[in-house]
CSV table of C-alpha atoms and ligand atoms in Angstrom, one decimal:
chain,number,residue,atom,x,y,z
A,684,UNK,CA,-18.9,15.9,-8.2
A,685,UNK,CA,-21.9,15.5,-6.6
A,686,UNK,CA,-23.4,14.0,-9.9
A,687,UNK,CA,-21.0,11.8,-9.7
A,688,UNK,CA,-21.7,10.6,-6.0
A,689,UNK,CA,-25.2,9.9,-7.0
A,690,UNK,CA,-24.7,7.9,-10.2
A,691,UNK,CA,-21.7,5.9,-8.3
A,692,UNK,CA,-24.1,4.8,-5.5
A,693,UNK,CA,-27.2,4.7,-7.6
A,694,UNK,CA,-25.4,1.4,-9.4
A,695,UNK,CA,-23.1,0.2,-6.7
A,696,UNK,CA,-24.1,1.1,-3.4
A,697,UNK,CA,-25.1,-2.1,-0.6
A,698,UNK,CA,-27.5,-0.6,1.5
A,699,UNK,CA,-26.2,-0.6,5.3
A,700,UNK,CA,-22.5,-2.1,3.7
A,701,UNK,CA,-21.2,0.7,1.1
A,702,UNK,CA,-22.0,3.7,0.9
A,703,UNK,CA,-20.0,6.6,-2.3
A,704,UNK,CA,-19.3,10.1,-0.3
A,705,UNK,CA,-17.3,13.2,-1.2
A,706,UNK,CA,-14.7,13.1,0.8
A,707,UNK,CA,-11.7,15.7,1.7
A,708,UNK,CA,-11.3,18.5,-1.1
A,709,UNK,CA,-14.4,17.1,-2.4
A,710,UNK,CA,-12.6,14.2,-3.5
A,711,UNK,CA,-14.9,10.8,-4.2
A,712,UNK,CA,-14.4,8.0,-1.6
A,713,UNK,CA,-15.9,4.4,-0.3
A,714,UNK,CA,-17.6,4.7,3.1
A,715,UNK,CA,-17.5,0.5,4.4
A,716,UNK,CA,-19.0,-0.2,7.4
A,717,UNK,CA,-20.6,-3.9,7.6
A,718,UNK,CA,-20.7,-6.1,11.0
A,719,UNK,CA,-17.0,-6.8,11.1
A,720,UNK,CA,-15.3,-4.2,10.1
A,721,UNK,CA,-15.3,0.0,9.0
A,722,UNK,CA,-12.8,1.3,5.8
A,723,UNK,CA,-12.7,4.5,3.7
A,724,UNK,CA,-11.3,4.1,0.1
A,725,UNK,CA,-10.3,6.7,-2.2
A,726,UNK,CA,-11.0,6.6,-6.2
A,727,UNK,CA,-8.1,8.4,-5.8
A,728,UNK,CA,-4.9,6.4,-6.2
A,729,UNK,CA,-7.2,3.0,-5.4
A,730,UNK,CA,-6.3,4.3,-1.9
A,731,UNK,CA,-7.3,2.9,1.4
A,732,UNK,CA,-7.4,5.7,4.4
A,733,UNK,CA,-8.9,3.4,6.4
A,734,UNK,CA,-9.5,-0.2,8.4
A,735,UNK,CA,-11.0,-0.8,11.8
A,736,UNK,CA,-12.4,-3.8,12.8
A,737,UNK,CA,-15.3,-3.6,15.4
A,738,UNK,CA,-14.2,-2.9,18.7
A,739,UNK,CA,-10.6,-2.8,17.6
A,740,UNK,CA,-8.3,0.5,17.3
A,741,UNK,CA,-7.3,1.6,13.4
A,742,UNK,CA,-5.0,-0.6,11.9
A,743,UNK,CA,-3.6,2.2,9.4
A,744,UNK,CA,-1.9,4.8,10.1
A,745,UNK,CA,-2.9,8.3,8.3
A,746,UNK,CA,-0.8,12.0,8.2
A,747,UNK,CA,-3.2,14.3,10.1
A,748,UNK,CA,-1.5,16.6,7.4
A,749,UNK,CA,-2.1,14.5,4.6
A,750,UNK,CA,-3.1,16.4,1.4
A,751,UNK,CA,-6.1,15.5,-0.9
A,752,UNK,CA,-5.6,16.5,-3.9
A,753,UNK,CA,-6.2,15.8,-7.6
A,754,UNK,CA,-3.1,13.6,-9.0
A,755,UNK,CA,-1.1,14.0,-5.6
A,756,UNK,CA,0.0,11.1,-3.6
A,757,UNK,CA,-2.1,10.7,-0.3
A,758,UNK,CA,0.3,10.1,2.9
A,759,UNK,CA,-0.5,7.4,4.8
A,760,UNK,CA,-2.9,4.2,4.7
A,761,UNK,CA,-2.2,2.0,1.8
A,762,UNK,CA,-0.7,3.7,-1.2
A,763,UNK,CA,-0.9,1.8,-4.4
A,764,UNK,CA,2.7,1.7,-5.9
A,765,UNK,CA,2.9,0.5,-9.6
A,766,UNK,CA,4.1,-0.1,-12.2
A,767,UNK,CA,7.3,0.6,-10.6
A,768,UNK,CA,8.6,1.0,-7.0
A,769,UNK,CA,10.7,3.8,-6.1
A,770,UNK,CA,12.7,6.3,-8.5
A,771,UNK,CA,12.1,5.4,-12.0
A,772,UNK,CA,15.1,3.4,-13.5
A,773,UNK,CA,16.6,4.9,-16.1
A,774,UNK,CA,14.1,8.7,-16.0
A,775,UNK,CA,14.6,10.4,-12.6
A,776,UNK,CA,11.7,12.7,-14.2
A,777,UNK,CA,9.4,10.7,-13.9
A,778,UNK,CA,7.1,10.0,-10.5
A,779,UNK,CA,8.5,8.2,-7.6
A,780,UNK,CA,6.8,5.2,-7.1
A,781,UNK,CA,4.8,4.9,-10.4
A,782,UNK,CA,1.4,6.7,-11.4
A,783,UNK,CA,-1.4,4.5,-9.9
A,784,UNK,CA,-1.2,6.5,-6.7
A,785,UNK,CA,-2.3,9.6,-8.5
A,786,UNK,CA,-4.8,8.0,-10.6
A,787,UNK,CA,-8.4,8.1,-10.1
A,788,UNK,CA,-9.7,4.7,-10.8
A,789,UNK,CA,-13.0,3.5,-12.1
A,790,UNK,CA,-15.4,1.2,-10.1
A,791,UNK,CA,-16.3,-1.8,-11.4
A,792,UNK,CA,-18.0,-4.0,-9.3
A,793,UNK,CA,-19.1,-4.2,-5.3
A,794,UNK,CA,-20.3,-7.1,-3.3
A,795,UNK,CA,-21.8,-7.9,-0.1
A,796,UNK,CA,-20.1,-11.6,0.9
A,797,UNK,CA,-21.2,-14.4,2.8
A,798,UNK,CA,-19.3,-14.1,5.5
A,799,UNK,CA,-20.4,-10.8,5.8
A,800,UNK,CA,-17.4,-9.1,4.5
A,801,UNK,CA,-17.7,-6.9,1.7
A,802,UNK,CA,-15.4,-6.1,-1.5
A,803,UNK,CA,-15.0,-3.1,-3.3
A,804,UNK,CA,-13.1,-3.8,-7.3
A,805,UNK,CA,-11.6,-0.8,-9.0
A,806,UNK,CA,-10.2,-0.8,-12.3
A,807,UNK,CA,-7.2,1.6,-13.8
A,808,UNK,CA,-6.6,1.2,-17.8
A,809,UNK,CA,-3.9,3.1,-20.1
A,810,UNK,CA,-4.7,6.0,-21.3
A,811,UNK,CA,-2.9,8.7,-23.3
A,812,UNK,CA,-1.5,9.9,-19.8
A,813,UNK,CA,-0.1,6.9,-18.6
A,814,UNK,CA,1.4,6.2,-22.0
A,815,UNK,CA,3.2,9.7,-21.8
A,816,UNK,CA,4.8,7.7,-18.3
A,817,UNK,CA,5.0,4.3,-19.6
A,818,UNK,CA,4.2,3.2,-23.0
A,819,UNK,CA,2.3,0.0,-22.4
A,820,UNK,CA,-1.2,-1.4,-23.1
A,821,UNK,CA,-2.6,-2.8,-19.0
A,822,UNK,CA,-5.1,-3.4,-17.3
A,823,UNK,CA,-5.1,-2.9,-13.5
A,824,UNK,CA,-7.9,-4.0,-11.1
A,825,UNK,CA,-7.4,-3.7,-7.2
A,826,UNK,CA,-9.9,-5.7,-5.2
A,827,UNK,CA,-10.2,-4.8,-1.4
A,828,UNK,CA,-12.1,-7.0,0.7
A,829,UNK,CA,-13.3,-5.9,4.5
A,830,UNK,CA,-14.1,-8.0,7.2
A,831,UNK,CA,-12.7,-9.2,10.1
A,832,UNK,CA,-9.4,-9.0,7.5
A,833,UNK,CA,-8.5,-6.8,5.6
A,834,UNK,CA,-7.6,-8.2,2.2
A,835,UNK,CA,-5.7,-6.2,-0.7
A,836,UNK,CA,-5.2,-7.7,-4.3
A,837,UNK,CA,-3.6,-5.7,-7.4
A,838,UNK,CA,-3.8,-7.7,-10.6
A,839,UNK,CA,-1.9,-6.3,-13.3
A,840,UNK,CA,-2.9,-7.3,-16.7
A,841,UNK,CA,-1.2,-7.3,-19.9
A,842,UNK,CA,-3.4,-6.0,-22.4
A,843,UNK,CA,-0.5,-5.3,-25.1
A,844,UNK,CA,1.5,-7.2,-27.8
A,845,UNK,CA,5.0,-6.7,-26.3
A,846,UNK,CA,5.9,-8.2,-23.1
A,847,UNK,CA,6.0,-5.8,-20.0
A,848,UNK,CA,7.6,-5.5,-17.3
A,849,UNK,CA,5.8,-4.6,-13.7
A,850,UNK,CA,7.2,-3.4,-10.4
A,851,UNK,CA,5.4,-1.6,-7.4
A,852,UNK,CA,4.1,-2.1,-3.3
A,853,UNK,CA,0.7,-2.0,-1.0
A,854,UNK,CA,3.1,0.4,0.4
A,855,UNK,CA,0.9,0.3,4.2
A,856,UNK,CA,1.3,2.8,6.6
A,857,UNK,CA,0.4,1.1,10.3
A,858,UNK,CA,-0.5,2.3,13.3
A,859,UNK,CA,1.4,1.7,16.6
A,860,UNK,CA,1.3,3.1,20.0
A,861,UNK,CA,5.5,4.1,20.2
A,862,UNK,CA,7.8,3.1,17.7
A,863,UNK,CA,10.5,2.1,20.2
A,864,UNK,CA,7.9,0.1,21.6
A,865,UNK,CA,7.6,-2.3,18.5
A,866,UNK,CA,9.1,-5.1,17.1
A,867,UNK,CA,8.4,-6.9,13.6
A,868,UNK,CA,9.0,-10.3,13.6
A,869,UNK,CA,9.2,-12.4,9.8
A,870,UNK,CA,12.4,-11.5,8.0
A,871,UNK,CA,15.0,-13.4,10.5
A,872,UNK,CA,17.5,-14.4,8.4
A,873,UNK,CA,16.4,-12.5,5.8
A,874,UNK,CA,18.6,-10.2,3.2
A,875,UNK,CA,18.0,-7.1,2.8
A,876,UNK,CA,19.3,-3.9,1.0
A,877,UNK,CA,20.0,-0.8,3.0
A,878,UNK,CA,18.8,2.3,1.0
A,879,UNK,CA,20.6,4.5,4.2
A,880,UNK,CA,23.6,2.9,3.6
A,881,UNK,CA,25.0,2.7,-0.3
A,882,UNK,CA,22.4,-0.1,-1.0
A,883,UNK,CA,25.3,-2.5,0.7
A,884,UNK,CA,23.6,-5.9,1.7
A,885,UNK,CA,22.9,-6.8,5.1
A,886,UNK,CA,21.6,-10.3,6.9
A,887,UNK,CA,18.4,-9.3,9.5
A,888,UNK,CA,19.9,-11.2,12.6
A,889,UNK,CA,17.0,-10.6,15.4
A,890,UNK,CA,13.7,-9.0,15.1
A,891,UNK,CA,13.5,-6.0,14.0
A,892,UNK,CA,13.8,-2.9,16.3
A,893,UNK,CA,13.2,0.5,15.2
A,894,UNK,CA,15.4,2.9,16.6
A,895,UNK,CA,16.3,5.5,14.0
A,896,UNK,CA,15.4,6.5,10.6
A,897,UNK,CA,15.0,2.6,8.5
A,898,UNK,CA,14.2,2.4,4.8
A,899,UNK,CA,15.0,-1.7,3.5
A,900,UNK,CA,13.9,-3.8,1.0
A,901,UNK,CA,14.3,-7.5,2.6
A,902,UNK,CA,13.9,-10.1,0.0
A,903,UNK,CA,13.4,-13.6,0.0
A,904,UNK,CA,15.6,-16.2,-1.9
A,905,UNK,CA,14.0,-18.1,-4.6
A,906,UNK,CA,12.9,-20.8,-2.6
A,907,UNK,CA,11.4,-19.1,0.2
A,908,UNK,CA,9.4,-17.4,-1.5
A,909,UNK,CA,6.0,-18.7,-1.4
A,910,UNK,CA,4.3,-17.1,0.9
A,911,UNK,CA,5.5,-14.9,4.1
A,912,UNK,CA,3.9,-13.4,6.9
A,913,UNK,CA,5.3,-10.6,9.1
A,914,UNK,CA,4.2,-9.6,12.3
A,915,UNK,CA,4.3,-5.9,14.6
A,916,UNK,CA,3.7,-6.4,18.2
A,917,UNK,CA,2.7,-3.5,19.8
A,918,UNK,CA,3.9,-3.3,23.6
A,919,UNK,CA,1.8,-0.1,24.1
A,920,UNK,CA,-1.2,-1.0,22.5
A,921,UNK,CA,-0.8,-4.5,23.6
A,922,UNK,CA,-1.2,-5.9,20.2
A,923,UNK,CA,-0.2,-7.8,17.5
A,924,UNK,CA,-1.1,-6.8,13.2
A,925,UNK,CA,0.0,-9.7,10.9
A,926,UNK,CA,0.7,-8.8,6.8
A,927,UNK,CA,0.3,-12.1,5.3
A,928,UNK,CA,1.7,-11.7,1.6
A,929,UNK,CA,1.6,-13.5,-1.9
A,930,UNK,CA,3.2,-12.7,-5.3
A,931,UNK,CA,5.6,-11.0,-3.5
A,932,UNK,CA,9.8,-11.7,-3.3
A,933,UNK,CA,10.4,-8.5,-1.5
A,934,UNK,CA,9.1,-6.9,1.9
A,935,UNK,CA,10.0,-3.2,2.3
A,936,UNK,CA,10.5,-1.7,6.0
A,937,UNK,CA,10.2,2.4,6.5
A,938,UNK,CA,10.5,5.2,8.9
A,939,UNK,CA,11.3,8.2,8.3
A,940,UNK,CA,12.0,9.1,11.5
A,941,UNK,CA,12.5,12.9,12.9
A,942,UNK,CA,14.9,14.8,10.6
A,943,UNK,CA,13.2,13.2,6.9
A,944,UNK,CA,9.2,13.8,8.9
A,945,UNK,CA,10.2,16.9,9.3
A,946,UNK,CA,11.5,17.5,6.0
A,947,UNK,CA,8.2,16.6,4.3
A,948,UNK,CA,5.2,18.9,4.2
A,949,UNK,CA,2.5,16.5,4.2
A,950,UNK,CA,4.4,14.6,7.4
A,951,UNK,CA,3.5,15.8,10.9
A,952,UNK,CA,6.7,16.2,12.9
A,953,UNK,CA,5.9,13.5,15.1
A,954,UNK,CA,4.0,11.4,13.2
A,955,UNK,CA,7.5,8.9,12.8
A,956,UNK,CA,6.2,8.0,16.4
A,957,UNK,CA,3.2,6.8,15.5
A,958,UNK,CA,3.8,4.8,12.4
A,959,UNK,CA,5.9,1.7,10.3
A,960,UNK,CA,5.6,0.9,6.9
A,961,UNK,CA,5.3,-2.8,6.1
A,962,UNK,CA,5.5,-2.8,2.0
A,963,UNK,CA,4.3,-6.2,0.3
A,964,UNK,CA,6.6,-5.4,-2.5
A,965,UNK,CA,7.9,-6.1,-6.2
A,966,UNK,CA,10.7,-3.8,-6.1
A,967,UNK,CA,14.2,-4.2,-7.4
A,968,UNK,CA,14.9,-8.0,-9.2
A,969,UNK,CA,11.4,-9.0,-7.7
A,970,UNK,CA,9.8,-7.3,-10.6
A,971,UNK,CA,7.7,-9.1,-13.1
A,972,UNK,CA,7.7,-9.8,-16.7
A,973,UNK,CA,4.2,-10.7,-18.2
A,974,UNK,CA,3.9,-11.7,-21.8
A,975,UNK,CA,0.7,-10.5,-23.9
A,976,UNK,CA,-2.4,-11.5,-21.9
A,977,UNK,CA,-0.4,-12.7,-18.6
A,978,UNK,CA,-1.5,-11.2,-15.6
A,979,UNK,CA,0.6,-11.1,-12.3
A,980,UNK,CA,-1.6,-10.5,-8.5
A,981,UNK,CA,0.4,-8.7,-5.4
A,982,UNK,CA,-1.4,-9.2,-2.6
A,983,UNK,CA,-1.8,-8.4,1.0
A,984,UNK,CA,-4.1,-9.7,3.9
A,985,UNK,CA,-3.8,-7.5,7.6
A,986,UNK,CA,-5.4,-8.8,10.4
A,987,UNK,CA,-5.3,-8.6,14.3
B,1765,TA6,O1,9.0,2.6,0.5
B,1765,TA6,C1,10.0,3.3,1.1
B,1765,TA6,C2,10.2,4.6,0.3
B,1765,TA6,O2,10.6,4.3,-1.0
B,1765,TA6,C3,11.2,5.5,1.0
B,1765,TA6,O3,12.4,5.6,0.3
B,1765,TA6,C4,10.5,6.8,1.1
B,1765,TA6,O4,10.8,7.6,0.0
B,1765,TA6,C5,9.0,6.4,1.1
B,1765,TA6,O5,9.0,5.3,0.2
B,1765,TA6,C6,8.0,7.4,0.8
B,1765,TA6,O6,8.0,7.8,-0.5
B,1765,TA6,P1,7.0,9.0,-1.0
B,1765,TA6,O7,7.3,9.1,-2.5
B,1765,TA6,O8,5.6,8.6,-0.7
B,1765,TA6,O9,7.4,10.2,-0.3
């Protein structure tokens, strides 16, 4: 590993920007720390575990009991879901929430940015082990840029002859002071599909309060969907995170709350308290079909 430390910052590190470390379980990760802004990425899963802007509290929320292992899904921060979101449709076999997450990607390209931000690219091709999951020529490159923002794009690439078809989520974890002391504001109006109750339908008729355990997938109508922008503010920490999305019909909203927390290993019992996912999706009909050499880019920017 640490071979690999040293070649990886020998031809991409940015002095005093980006720095390659071993991380937990030896694992390699992305150090970021430029004028505006501190993150910690993961080869792992393309995963970010981290964002801080200067003076500013982390925006992301991560499992103090979060494992780090080889091919096992981080909890917390941004997960990379793709290429498809939730239980596989038709092979309940296969991974929840696709294979990316559990991938460790390749670095293809850092940068230190004008306005002093400064991007990280990773790349994620096919292989004989994602063919064994999905048997598809791609290529996948995730470009995370870290300033003031933080900015998130997921390019999916066909590479292939046949047209494929491509589903997943930045499936963020934020931080906030008290759940019940939140409300997201963006999907008035909005439809969404209740995975707590038989998938029915429902209409989001206020902002949203979180009050019990809440897993949705709220998605726009063809002509709203352009762009969308959703917003936590944060009575206890007296502030307010905006997810600005694009390439994205479908915005998913999670908690576990106490009885599922407690239920996972890798969940503190708590931690529901302390945490809302805000998924800039393509899940469900939002998912995309790219003909040979189309390419398709989900992407999120978070900011304060
Ligand atoms: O995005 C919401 C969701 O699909 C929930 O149903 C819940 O399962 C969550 O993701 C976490 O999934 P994971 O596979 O990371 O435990």
């Amino acid at each position: 590993m640490a071979k690999q430390i040293e070649a990886l910052n020998a031809e991409f590190a940015l002095p005093n920007q980006l720095r390659f470390q071993s991380g937990e379980n030896g694992l390699p990760k992305v150090q970021i720390d430029n004028g505006l802004a501190t993150a910690e990425i993961y080869l792992q899963g393309g995963h970010i575990t981290a964002f801080q802007p200067r003076g500013c509290e982390p925006v992301l929320w991560m499992s103090l009991l979060a494992q780090f292992q080889s091919g096992k899904a981080i909890r917390g921060g941004v997960p990379v879901i793709w290429p498809w979101f939730g239980p596989h449709a038709i092979d309940k076999h296969k991974p929840q929430h696709g294979f990316a997450r559990t991938t460790e990607w390749q670095v293809s390209a850092t940068k230190s940015l004008p306005d002093g931000s400064t991007q990280l690219q990773l790349q994620m091709k096919d292989t004989p082990a994602t063919h064994a999951l999905w048997p598809h020529a791609f290529e996948l490159n995730l470009t995370v840029t870290v300033g003031t923002e933080l900015k998130i794009e997921l390019t999916s690439r066909n590479t292939g002859e046949q047209t494929i078809t491509v589903g997943g989520a930045l499936h963020s974890y934020f931080a906030v002071g008290d759940i019940e002391k939140i409300h997201i504001d963006g999907l008035l109006g909005h439809n969404y599909i209740d995975q707590l109750d038989g998938n029915r339908i429902k209409q989001q008729s206020e902002a949203i309060h979180i009050r019990q355990e809440v897993d949705r997938i709220y998605f726009d109508t063809e002509d709203t969907c352009t762009e969308g922008i959703c917003a936590i503010f944060d009575a206890q920490l007296l502030r307010q995170i905006y997810i600005k999305r694009t390439g994205s019909c479908s915005t998913v909203i999670w908690n576990p709350w106490e009885n599922k927390a407690k239920a996972m290993a890798d969940f503190p019992d708590d931690g529901y308290r302390q945490m809302v996912c805000i998924e800039t999706a393509n899940a469900v009909d939002d998912v995309r079909h790219l003909a040979s050499g189309e390419t398709h880019t989900l992407s999120q920017i978070i900011g304060l």
